[in-house]
PDB file of C-alpha atoms in Angstrom:
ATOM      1  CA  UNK F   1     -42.745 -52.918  71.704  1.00 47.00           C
ATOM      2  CA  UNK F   2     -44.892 -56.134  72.703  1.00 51.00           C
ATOM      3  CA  UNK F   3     -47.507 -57.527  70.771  1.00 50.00           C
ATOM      4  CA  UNK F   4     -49.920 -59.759  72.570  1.00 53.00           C
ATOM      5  CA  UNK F   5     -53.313 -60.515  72.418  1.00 50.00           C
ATOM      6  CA  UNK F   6     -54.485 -58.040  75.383  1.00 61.00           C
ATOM      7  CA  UNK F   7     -53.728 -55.431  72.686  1.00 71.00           C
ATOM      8  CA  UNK F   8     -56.564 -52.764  72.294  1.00 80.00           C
ATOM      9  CA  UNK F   9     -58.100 -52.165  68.738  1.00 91.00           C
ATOM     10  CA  UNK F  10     -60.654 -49.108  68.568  1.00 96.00           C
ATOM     11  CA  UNK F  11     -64.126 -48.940  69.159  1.00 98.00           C
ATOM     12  CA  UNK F  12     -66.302 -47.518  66.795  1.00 98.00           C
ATOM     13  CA  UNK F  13     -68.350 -44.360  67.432  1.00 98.00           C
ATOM     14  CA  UNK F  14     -70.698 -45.691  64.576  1.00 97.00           C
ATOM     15  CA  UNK F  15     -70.115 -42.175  62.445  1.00 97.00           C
ATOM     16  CA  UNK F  16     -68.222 -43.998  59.258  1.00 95.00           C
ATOM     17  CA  UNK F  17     -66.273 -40.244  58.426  1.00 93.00           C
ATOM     18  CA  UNK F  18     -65.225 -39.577  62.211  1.00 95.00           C
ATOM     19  CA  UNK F  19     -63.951 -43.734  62.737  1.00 96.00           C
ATOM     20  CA  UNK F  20     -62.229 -42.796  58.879  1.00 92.00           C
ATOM     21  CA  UNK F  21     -60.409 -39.977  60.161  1.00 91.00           C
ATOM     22  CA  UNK F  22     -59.846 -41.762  63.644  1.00 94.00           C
ATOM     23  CA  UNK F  23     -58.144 -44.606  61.948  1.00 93.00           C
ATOM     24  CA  UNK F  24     -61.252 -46.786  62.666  1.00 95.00           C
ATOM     25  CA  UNK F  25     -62.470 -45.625  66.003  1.00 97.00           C
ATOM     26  CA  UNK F  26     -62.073 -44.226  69.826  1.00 98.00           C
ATOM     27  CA  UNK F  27     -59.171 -45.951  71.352  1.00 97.00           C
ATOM     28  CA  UNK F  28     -57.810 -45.772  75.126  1.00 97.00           C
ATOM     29  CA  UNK F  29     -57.008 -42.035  76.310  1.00 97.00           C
ATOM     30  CA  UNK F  30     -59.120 -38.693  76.762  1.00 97.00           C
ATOM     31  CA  UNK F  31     -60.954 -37.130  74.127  1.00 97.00           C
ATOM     32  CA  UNK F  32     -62.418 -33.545  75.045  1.00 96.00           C
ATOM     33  CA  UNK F  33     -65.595 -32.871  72.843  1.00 96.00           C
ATOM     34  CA  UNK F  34     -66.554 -29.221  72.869  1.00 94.00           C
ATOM     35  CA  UNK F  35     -68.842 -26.499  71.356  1.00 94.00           C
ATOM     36  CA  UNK F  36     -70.691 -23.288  71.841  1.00 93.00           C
ATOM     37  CA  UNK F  37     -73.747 -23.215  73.837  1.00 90.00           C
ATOM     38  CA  UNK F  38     -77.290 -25.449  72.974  1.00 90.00           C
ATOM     39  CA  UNK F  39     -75.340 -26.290  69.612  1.00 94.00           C
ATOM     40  CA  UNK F  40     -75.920 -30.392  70.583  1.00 95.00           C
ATOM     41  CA  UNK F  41     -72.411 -31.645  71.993  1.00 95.00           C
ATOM     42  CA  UNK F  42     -74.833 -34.036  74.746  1.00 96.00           C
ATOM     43  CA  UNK F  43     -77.341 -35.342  71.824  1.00 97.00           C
ATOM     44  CA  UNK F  44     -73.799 -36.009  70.055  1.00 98.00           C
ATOM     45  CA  UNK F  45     -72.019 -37.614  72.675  1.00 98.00           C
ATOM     46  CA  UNK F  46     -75.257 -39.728  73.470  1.00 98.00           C
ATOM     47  CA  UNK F  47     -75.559 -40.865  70.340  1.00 98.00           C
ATOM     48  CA  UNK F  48     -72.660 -42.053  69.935  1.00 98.00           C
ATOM     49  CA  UNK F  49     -72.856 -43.461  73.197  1.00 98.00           C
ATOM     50  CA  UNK F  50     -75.810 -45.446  72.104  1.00 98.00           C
ATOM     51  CA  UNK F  51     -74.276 -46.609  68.695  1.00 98.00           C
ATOM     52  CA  UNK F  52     -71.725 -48.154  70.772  1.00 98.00           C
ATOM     53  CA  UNK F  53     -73.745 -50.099  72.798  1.00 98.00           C
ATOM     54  CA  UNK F  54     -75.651 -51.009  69.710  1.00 97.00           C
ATOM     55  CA  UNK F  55     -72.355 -52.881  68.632  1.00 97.00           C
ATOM     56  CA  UNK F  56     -72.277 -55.099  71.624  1.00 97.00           C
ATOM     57  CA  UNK F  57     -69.515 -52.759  73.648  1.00 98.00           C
ATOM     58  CA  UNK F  58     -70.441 -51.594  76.419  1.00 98.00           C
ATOM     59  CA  UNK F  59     -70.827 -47.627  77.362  1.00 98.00           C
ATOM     60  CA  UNK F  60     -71.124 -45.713  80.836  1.00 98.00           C
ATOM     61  CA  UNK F  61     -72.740 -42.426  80.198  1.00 98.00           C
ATOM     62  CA  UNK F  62     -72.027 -40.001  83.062  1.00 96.00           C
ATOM     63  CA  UNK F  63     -74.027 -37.237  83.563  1.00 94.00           C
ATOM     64  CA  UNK F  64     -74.081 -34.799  85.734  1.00 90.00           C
ATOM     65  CA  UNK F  65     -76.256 -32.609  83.948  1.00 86.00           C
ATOM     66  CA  UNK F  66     -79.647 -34.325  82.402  1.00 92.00           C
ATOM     67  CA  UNK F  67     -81.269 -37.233  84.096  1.00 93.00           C
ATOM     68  CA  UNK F  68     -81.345 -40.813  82.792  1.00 95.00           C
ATOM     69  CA  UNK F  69     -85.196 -40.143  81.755  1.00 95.00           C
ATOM     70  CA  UNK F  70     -84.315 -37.088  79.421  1.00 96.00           C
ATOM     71  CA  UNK F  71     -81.601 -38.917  78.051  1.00 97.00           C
ATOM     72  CA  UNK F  72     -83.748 -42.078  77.266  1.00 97.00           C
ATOM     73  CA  UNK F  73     -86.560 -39.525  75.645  1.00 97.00           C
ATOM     74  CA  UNK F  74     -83.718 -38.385  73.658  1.00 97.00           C
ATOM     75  CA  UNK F  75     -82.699 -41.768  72.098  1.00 97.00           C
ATOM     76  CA  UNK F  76     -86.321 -43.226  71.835  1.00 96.00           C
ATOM     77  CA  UNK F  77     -87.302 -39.480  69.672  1.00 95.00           C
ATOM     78  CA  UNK F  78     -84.236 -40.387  67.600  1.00 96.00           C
ATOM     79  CA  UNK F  79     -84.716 -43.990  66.997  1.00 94.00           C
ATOM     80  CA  UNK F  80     -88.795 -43.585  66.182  1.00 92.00           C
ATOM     81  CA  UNK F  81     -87.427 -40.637  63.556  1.00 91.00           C
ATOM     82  CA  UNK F  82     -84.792 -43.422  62.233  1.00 89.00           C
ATOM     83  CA  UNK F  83     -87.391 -45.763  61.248  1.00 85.00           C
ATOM     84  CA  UNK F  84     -89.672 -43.404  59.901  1.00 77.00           C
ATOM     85  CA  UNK F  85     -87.399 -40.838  58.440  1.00 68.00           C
ATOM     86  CA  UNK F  86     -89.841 -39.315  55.474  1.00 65.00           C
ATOM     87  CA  UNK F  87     -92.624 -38.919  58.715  1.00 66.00           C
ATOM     88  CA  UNK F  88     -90.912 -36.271  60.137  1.00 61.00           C
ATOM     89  CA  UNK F  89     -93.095 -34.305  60.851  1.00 59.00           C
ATOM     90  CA  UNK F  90     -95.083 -36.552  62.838  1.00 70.00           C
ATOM     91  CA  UNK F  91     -92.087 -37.513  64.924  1.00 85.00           C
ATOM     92  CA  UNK F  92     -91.948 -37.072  68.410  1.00 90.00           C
ATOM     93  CA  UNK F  93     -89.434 -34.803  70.143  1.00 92.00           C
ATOM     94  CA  UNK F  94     -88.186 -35.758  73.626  1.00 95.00           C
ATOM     95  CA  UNK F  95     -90.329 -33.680  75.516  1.00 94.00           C
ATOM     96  CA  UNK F  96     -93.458 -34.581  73.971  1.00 92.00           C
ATOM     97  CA  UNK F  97     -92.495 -38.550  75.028  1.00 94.00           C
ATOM     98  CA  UNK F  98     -91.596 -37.314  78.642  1.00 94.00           C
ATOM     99  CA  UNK F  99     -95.072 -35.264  79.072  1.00 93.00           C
ATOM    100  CA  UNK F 100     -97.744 -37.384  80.489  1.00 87.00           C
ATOM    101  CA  UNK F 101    -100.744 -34.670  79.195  1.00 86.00           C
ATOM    102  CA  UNK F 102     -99.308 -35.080  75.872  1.00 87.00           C
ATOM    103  CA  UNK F 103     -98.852 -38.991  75.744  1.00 86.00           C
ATOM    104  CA  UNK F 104    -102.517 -39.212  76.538  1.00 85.00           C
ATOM    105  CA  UNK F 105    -103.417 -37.184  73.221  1.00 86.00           C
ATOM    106  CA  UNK F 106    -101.644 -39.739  70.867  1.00 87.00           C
ATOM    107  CA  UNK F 107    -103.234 -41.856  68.396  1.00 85.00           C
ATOM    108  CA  UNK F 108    -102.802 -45.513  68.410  1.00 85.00           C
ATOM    109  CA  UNK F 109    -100.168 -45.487  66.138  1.00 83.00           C
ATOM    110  CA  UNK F 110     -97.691 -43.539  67.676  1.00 84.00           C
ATOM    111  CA  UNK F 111     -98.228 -44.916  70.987  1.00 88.00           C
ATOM    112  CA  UNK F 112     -97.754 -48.373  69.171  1.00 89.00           C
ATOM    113  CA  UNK F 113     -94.576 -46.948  67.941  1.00 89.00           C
ATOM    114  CA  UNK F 114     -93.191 -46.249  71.342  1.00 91.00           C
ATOM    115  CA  UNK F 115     -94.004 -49.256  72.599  1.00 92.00           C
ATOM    116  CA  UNK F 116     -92.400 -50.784  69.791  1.00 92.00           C
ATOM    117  CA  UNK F 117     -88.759 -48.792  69.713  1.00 93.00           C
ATOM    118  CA  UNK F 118     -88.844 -48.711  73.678  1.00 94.00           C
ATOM    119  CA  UNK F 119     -88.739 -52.499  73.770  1.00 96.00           C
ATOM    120  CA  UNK F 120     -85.865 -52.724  70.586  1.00 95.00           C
ATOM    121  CA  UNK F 121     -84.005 -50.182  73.297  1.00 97.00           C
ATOM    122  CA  UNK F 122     -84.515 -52.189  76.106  1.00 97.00           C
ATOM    123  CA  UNK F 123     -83.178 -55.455  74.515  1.00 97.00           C
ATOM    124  CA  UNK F 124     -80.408 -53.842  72.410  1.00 96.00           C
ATOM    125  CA  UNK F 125     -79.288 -50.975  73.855  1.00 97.00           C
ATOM    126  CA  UNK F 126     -80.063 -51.104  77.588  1.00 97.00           C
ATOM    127  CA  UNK F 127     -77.961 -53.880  78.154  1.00 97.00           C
ATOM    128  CA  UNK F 128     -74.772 -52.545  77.406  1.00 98.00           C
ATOM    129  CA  UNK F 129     -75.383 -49.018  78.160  1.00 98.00           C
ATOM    130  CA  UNK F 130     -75.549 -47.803  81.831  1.00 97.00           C
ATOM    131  CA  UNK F 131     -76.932 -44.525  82.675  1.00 96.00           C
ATOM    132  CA  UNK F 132     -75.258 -42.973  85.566  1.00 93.00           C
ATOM    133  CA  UNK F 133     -76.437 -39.815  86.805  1.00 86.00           C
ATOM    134  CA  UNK F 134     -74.637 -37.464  89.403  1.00 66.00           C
ATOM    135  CA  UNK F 135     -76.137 -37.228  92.623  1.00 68.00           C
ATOM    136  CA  UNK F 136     -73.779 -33.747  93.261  1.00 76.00           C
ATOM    137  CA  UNK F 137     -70.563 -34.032  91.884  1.00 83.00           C
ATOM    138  CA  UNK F 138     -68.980 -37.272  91.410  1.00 89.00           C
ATOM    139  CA  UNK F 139     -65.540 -37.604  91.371  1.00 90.00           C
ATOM    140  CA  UNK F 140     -62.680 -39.514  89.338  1.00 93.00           C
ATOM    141  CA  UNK F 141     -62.331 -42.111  91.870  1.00 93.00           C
ATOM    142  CA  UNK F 142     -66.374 -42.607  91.762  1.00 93.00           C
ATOM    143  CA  UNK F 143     -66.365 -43.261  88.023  1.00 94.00           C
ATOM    144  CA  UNK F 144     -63.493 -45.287  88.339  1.00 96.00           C
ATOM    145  CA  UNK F 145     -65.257 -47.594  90.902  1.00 96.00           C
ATOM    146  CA  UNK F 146     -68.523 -47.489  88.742  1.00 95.00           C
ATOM    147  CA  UNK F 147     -66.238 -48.422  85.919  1.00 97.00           C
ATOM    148  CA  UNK F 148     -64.439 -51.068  87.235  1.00 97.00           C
ATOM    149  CA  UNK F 149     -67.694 -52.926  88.623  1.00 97.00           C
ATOM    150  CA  UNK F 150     -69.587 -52.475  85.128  1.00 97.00           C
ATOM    151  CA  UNK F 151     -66.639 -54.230  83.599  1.00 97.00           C
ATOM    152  CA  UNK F 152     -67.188 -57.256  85.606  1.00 96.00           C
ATOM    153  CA  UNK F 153     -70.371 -58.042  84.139  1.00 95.00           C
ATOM    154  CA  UNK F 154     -69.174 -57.964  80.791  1.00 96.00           C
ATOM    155  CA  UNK F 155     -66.123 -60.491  81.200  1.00 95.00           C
ATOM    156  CA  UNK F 156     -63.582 -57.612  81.798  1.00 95.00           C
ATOM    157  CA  UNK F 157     -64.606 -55.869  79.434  1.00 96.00           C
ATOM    158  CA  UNK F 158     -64.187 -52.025  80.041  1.00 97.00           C
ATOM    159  CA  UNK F 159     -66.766 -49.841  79.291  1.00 98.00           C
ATOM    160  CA  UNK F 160     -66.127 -46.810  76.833  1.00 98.00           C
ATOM    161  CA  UNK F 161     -66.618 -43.965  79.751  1.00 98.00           C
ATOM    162  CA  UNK F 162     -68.845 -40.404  78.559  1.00 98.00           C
ATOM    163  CA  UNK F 163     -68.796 -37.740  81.141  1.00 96.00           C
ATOM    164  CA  UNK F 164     -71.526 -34.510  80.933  1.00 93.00           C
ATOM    165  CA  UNK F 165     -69.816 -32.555  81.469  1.00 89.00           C
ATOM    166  CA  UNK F 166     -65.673 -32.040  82.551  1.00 90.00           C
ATOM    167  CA  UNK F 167     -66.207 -28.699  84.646  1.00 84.00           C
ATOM    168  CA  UNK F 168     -68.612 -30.331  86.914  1.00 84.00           C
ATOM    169  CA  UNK F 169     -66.294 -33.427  87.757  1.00 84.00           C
ATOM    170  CA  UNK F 170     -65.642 -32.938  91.259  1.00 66.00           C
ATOM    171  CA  UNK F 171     -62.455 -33.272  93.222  1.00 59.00           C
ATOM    172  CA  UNK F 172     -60.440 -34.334  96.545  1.00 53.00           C
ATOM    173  CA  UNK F 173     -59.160 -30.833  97.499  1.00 53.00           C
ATOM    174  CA  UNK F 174     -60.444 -27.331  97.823  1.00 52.00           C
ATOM    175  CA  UNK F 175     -59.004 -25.804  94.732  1.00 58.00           C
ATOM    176  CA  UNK F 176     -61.908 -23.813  92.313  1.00 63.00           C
ATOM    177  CA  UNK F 177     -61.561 -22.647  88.927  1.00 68.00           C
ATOM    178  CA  UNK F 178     -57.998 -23.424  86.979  1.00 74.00           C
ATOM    179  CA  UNK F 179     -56.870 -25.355  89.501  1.00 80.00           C
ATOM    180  CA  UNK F 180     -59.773 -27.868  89.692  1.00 81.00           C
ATOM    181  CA  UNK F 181     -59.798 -28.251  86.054  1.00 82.00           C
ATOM    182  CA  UNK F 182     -56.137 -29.424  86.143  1.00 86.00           C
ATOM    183  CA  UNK F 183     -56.835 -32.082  88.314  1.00 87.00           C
ATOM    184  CA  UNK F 184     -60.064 -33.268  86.896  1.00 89.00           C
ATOM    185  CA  UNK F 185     -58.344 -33.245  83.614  1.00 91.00           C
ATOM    186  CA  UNK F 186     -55.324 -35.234  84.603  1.00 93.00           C
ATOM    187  CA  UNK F 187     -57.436 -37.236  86.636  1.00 94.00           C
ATOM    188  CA  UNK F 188     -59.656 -38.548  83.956  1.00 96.00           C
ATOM    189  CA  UNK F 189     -56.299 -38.860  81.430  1.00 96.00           C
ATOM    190  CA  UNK F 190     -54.766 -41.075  84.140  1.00 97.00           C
ATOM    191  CA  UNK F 191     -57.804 -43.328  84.518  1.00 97.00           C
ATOM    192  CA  UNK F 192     -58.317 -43.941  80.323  1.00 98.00           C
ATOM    193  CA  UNK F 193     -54.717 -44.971  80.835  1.00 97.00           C
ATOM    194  CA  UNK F 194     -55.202 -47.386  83.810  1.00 97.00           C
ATOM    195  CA  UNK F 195     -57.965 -48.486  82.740  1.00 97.00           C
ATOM    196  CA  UNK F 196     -57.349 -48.845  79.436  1.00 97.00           C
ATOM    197  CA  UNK F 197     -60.287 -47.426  77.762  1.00 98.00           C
ATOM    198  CA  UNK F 198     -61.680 -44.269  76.083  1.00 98.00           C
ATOM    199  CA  UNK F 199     -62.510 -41.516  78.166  1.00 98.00           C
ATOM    200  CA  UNK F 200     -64.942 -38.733  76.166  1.00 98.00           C
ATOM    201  CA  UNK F 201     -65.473 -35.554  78.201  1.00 96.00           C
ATOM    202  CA  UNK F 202     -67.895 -33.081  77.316  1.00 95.00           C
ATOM    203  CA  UNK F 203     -66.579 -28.884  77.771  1.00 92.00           C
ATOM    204  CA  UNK F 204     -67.616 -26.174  77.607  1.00 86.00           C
ATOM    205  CA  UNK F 205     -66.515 -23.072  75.895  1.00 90.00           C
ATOM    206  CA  UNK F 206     -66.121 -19.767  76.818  1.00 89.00           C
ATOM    207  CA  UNK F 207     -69.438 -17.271  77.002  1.00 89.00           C
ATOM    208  CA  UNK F 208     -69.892 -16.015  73.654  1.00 90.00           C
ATOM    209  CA  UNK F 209     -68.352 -18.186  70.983  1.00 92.00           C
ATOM    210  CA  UNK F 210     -70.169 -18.190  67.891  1.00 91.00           C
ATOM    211  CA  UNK F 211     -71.739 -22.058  66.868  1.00 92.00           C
ATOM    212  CA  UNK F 212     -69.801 -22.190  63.582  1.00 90.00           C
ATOM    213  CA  UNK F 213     -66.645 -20.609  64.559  1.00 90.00           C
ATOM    214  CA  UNK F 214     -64.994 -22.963  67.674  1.00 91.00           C
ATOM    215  CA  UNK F 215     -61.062 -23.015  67.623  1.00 90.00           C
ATOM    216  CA  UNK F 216     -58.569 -24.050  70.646  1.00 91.00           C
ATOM    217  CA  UNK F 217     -58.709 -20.719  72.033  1.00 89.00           C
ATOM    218  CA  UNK F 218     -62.532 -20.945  72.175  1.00 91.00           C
ATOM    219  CA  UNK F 219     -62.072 -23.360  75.477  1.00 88.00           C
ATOM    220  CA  UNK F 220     -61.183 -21.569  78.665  1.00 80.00           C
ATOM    221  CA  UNK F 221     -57.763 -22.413  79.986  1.00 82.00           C
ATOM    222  CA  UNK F 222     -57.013 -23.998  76.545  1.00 85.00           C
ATOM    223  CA  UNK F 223     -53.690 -24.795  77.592  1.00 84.00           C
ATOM    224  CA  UNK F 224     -54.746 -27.246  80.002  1.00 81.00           C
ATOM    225  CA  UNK F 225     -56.587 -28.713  77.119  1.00 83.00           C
ATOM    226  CA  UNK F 226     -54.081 -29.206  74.605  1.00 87.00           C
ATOM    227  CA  UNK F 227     -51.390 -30.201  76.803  1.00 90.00           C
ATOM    228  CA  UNK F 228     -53.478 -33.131  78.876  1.00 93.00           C
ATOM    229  CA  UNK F 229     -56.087 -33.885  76.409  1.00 95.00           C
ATOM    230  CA  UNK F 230     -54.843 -37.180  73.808  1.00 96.00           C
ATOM    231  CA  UNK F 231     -58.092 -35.610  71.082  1.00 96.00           C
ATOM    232  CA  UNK F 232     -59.637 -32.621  71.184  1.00 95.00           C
ATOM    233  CA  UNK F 233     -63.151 -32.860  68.928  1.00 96.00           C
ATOM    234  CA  UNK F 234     -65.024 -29.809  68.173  1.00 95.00           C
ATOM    235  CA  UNK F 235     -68.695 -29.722  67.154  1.00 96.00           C
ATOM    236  CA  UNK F 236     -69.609 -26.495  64.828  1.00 94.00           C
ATOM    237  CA  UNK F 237     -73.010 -25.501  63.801  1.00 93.00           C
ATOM    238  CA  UNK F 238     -74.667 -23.402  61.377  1.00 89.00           C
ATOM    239  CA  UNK F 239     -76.270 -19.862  62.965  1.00 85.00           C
ATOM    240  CA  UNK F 240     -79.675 -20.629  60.758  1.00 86.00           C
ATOM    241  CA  UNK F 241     -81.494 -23.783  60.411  1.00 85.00           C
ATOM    242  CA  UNK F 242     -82.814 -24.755  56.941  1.00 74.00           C
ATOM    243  CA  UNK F 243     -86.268 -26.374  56.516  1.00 64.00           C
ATOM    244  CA  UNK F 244     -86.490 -29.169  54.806  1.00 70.00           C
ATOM    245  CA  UNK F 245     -90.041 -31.359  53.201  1.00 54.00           C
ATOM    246  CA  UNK F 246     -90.267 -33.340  56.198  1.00 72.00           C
ATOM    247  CA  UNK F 247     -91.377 -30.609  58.754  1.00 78.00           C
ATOM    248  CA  UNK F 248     -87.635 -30.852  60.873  1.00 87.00           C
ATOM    249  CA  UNK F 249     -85.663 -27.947  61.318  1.00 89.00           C
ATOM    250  CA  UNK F 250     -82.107 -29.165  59.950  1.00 91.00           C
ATOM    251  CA  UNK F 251     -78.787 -27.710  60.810  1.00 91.00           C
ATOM    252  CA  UNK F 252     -75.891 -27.755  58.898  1.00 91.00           C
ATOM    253  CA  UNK F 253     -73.142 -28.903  61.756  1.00 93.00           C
ATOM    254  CA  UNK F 254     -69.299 -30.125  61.173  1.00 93.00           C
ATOM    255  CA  UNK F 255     -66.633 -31.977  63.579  1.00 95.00           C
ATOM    256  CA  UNK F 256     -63.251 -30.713  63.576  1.00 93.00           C
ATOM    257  CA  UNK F 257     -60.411 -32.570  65.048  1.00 94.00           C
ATOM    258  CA  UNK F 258     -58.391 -30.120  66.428  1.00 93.00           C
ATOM    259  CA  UNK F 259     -55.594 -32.586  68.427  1.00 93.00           C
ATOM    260  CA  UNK F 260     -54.789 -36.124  67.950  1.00 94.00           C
ATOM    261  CA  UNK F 261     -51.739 -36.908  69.803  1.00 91.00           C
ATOM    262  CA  UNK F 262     -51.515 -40.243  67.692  1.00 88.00           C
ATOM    263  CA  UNK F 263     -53.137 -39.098  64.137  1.00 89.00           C
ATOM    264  CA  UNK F 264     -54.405 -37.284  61.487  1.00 89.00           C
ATOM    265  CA  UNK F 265     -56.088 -33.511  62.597  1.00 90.00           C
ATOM    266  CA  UNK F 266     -58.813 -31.756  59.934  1.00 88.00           C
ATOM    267  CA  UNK F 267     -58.419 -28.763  58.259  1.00 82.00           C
ATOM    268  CA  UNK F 268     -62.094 -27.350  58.894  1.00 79.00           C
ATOM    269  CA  UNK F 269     -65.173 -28.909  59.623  1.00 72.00           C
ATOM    270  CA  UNK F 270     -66.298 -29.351  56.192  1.00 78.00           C
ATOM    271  CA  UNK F 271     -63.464 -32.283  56.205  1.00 85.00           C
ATOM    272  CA  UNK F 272     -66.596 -34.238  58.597  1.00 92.00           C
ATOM    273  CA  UNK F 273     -69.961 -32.801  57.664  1.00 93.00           C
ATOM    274  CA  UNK F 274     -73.002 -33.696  59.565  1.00 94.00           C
ATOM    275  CA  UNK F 275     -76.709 -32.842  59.761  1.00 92.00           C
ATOM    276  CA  UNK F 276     -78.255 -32.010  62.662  1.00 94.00           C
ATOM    277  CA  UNK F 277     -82.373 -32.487  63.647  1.00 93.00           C
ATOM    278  CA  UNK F 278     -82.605 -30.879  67.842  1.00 94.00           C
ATOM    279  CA  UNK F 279     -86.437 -31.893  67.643  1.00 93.00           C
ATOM    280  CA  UNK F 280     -85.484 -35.286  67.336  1.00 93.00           C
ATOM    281  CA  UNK F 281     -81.985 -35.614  69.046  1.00 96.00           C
ATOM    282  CA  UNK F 282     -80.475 -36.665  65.639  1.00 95.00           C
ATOM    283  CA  UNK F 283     -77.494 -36.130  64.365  1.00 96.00           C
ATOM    284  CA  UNK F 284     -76.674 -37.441  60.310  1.00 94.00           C
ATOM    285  CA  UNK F 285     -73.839 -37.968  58.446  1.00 92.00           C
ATOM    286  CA  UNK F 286     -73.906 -35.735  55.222  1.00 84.00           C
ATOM    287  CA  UNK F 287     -72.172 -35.040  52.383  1.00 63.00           C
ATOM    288  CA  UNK F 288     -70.203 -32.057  51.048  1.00 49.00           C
ATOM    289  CA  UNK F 289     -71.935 -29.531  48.839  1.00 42.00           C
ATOM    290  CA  UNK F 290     -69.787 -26.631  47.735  1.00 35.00           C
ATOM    291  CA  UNK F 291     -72.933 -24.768  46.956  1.00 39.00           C
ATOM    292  CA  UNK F 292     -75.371 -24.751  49.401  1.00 39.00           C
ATOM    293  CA  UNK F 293     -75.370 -23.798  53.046  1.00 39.00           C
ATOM    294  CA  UNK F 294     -73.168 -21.725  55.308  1.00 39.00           C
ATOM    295  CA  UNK F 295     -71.333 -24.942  55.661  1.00 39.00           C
ATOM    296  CA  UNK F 296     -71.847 -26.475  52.446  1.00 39.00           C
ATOM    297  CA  UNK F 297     -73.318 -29.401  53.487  1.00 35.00           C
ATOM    298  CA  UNK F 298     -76.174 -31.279  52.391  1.00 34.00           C
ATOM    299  CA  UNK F 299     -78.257 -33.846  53.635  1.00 34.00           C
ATOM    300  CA  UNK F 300     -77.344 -37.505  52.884  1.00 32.00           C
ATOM    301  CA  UNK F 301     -80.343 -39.013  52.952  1.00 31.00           C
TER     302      UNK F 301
END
């Protein structure tokens, strides 16, 4: 083995438990995130996409499924409820920041607040995150190009890659179904390796899978998954939100880490508890509490 200083050291997602358990952070290979459906794998994903950039590293957030406006609305809601926490109720979700009707109902101080957090996003997020979405499908060899060229501006540095989502990474060939999930799959492995970065792909799950109950078997062609995939991360959700004083529905929500080719895997999601706010695109790290919740998590804060 050779030592040398173009050795890679991990990049942390900014969750303190999930960089713990990942022995400090995402390093270079493929890392499939998954859950059931609406449970908040993209709010996730972008947030940790944005904590990243926060850091300094850069991040190329792929998506082929929201547009770089919603996505934006989504960190803004999150960062005006981060300031404000105990004003909860007064936060504002995405859509009410995208709606022009509704923007011209606000008071002066929430329109001073958006102001406010849209310009700390443009100076310390913007420039190391880049928003790309898919026009159609783009392919491997597209985000490999777009990779390659963000990296230039940043000394060579590569850019953690996010993809929303893996079944709607097009190919070269023909294939559907199985088939074309193999190749995207192997395709997006082989790039974290030649590029020497981490690649996190967003999946899907099949129709039906409960929000708190997502094992291996939950992904379709799980084989594929576990045999390609370097981490497999699993986001699980309680069925009921719980209200709490601040007027945001909160959900009870764990990550499991159901591969890591290279470490540690958890037992259950209670092992990395998190709460989750959807109105505000927010997710929190909690602590375990044996006694309340279907999860048993509270609310750190």
């Amino acid at each position: 083995i050779c030592f040398n200083e173009d050795s890679v050291h991990p990049v942390p997602t900014g969750f303190r438990q999930l960089d713990h358990w990942l022995e400090g952070g995402l390093m270079p290979g493929l890392y499939l995130v998954g859950s059931a459906a609406t449970v908040g794998k993209t709010s996730l994903c972008l947030q940790i996409a944005d904590q990243i950039a926060e850091a300094g590293h850069p991040v190329m957030f792929v998506s082929v499924v929201q547009r770089a406006n919603e996505l934006i609305a989504k960190s803004i809601a999150r960062y005006l409820y981060r300031e404000r926490p105990e004003r909860g109720a007064q936060s504002l979700s995405p859509n009410e920041i995208l709606d022009c009707q509704r923007r011209s109902n606000w008071n002066g101080a929430q329109s001073g607040s958006v102001i406010e957090i849209s310009r700390w996003y443009l100076s310390h997020i913007a420039p190391y995150l880049r928003l790309a979405e898919g026009t159609g499908r783009p392919s491997v060899a597209d985000i490999r190009s777009a990779s390659e060229l963000m990296s230039e501006k940043y000394g060579g540095t590569m850019p953690v890659i996010i993809i929303d989502c893996l079944q709607l990474i097009a190919n070269d060939s023909d294939e559907v179904g199985r088939l074309m999930l193999l190749k995207s799959t192997v395709g997006l492995r082989q790039l974290a390796r030649d590029l020497r970065t981490p690649v996190l792909a967003i999946s899907s799950v099949k129709p039906g899978v409960e929000a708190d109950n997502v094992e291996m078997l939950s992904f379709a062609n799980a084989e594929i998954m576990a045999d390609i995939s370097d981490v497999i991360i699993v986001l699980e959700r309680s069925r009921r939100p719980e209200s709490l004083e601040n007027g945001l529905a909160c959900y009870h929500c764990g990550l499991q880490v159901l591969k890591n080719r290279t470490g540690k895997t958890t037992a259950h999601a209670k092992e990395l508890p998190l709460s989750y706010f959807p109105q505000v695109s927010t997710f929190a790290e909690a602590t375990l509490a044996p006694t309340s919740g279907s999860f048993g998590f509270c609310d750190a804060r």
